[in-house]
Short mmCIF file of C-alpha atoms in Angstrom, two decimals:
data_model
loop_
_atom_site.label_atom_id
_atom_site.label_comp_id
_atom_site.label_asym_id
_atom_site.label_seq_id
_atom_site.Cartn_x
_atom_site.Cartn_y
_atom_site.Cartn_z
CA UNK A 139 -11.58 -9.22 1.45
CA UNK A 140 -8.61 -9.50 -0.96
CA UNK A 141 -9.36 -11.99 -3.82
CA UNK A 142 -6.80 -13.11 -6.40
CA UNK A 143 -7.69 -14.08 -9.97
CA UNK A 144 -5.17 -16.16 -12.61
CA UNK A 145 -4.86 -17.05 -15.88
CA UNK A 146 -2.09 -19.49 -17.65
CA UNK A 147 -0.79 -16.64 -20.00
CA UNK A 148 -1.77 -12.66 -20.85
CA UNK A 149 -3.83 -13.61 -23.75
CA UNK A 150 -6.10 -16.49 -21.63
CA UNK A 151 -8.87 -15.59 -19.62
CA UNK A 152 -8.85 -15.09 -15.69
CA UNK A 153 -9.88 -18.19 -13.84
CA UNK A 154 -12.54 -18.32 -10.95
CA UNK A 155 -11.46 -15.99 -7.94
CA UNK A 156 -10.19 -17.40 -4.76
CA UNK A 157 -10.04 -16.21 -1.60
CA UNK A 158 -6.51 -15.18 -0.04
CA UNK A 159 -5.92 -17.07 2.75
CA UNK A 160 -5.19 -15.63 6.21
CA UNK A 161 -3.00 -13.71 7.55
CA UNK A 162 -3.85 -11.81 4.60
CA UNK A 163 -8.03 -11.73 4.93
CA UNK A 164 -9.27 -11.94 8.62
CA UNK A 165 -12.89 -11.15 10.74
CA UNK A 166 -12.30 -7.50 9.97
CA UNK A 167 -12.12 -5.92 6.45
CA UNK A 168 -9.57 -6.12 3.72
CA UNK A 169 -9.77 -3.54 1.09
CA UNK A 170 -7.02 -1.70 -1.33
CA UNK A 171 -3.92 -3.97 -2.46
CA UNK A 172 -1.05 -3.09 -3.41
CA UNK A 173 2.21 -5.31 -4.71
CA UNK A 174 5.90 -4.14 -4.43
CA UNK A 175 7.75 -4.18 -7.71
CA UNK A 176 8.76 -7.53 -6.78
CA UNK A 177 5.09 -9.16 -6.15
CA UNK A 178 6.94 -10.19 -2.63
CA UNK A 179 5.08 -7.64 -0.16
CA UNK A 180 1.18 -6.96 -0.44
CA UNK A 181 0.02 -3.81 1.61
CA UNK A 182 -3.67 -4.02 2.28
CA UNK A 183 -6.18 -1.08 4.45
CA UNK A 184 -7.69 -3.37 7.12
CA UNK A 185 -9.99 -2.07 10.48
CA UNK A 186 -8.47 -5.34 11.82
CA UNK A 187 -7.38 -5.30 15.90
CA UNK A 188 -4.19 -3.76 16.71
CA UNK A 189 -5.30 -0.67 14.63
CA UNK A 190 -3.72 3.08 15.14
CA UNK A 191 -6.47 4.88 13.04
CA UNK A 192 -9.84 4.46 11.51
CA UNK A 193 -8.31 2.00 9.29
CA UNK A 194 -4.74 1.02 8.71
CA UNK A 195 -2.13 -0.32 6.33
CA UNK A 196 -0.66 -3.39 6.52
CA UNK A 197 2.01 -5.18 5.17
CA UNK A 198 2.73 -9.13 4.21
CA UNK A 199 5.47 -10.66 3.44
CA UNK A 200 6.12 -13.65 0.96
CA UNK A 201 9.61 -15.99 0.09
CA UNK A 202 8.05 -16.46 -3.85
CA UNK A 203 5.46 -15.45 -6.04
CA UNK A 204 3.82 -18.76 -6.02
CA UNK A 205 3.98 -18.79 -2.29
CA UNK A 206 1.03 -18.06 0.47
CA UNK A 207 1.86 -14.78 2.51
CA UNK A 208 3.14 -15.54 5.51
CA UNK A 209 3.80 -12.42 7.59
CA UNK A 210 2.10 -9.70 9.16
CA UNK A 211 3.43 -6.13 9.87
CA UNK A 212 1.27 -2.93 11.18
CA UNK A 213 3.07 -0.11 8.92
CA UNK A 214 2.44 1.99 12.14
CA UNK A 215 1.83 4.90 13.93
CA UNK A 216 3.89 6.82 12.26
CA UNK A 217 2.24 5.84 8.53
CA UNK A 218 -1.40 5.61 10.14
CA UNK A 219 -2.24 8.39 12.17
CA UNK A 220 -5.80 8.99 11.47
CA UNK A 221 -9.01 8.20 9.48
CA UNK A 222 -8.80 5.47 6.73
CA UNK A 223 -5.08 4.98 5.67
CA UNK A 224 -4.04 4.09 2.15
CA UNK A 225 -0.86 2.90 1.05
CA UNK A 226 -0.25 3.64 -2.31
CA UNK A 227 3.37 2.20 -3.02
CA UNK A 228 6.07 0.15 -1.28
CA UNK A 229 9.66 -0.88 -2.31
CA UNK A 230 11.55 -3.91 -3.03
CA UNK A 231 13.47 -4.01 -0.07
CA UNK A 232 10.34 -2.11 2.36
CA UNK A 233 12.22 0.87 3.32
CA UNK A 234 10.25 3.01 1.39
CA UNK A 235 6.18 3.46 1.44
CA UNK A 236 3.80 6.36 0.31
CA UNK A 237 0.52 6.46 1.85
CA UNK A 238 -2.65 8.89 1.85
CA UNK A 239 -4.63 9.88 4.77
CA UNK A 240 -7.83 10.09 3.73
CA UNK A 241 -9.35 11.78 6.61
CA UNK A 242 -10.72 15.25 4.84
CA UNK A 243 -9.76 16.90 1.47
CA UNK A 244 -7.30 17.56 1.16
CA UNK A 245 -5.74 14.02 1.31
CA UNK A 246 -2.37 14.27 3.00
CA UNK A 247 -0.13 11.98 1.12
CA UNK A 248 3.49 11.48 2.51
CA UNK A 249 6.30 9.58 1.86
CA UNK A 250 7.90 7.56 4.81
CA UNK A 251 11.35 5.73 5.27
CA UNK A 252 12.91 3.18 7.73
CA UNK A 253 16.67 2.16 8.37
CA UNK A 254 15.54 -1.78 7.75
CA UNK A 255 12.65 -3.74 7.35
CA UNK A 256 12.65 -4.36 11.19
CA UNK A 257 12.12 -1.38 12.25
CA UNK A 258 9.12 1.03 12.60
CA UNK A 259 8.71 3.92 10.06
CA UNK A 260 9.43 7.00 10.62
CA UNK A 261 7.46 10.32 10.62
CA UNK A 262 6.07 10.94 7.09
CA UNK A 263 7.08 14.02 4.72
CA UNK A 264 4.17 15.10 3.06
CA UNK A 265 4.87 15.50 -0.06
CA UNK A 266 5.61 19.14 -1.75
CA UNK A 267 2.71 20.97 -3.79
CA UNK A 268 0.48 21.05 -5.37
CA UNK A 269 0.11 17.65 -3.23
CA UNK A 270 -0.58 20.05 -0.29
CA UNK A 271 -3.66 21.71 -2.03
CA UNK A 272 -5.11 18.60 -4.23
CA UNK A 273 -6.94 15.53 -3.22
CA UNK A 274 -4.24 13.20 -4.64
CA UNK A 275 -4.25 9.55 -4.42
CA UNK A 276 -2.90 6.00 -5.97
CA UNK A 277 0.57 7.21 -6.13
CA UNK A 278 3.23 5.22 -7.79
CA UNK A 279 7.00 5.98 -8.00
CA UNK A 280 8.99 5.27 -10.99
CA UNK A 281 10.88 2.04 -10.97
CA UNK A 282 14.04 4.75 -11.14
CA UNK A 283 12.97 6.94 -8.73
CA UNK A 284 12.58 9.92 -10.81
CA UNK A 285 8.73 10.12 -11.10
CA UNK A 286 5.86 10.22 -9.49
CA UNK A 287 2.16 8.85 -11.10
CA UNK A 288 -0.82 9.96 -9.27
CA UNK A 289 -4.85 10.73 -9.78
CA UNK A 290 -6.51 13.74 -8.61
CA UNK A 291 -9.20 15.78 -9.62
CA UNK A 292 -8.03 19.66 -8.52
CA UNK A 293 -5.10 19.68 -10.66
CA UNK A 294 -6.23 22.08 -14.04
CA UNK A 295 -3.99 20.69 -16.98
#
């Protein structure tokens, strides 16, 4: 499940975790979070019903940053096509997501688009090498556009 933890200000401690409440957390299981820029969309890998692949991503939607997430979106079929399905970033506006297959090294990580939020994503475009040959993961785009942040272990430096 997906927890959240707060504190008053950066130098107090974190308070006792709490649960997040459904839609978010369900029967099945909620693992990897992620927050657009804007803390207004979480993206969560859930095996919940309505799945494409092994696990999927999810998206939910929120009017504040104090406020309880109220919507639910499969990123689908196009974003999770097989094994357990990480999304690693999402924009502002939720045109824009990069997720990771993680099915068998190596990881395919591509980068998917949509016209509007209302519509379904389309096909992904892996992304170029040496994403093709590593086992990449946790992408993050730069709040610009201009770079990419990512872990891997296959990449000699």
């Amino acid at each position: 499940d997906v927890w959240l933890s707060r504190r008053v200000a950066r130098t107090d401690p974190f308070g006792a975790p709490e649960r997040l409440l459904p839609p978010v957390n369900s029967a099945a299981s909620e693992t990897i979070s992620i927050f657009s820029p804007d803390g207004l969309t979480l993206c969560v890998t859930s095996n919940r019903p309505g799945k494409f692949a092994g696990s999927d991503g999810f998206l939910f939607r929120r009017s504040s940053t104090t406020a309880n997430f109220a919507e639910e979106e499969n990123l689908g079929r196009n974003v999770n096509t097989q094994g357990f399905i990480v999304p690693n970033w999402i924009s502002n506006d939720r045109k824009f997501v990069i997720a990771t297959a993680h099915t068998s090294p190596p990881y395919r990580t591509s980068w998917h688009t949509r016209a509007s939020d209302s519509e379904p994503f389309g096909i992904g475009h892996p992304l170029a090498a040496p994403f093709d040959k590593t086992q990449a993961g946790g992408s993050r785009l730069s709040r610009d556009g201009q770079r990419l942040y990512f872990h891997t272990r296959d990449i000699q430096g």
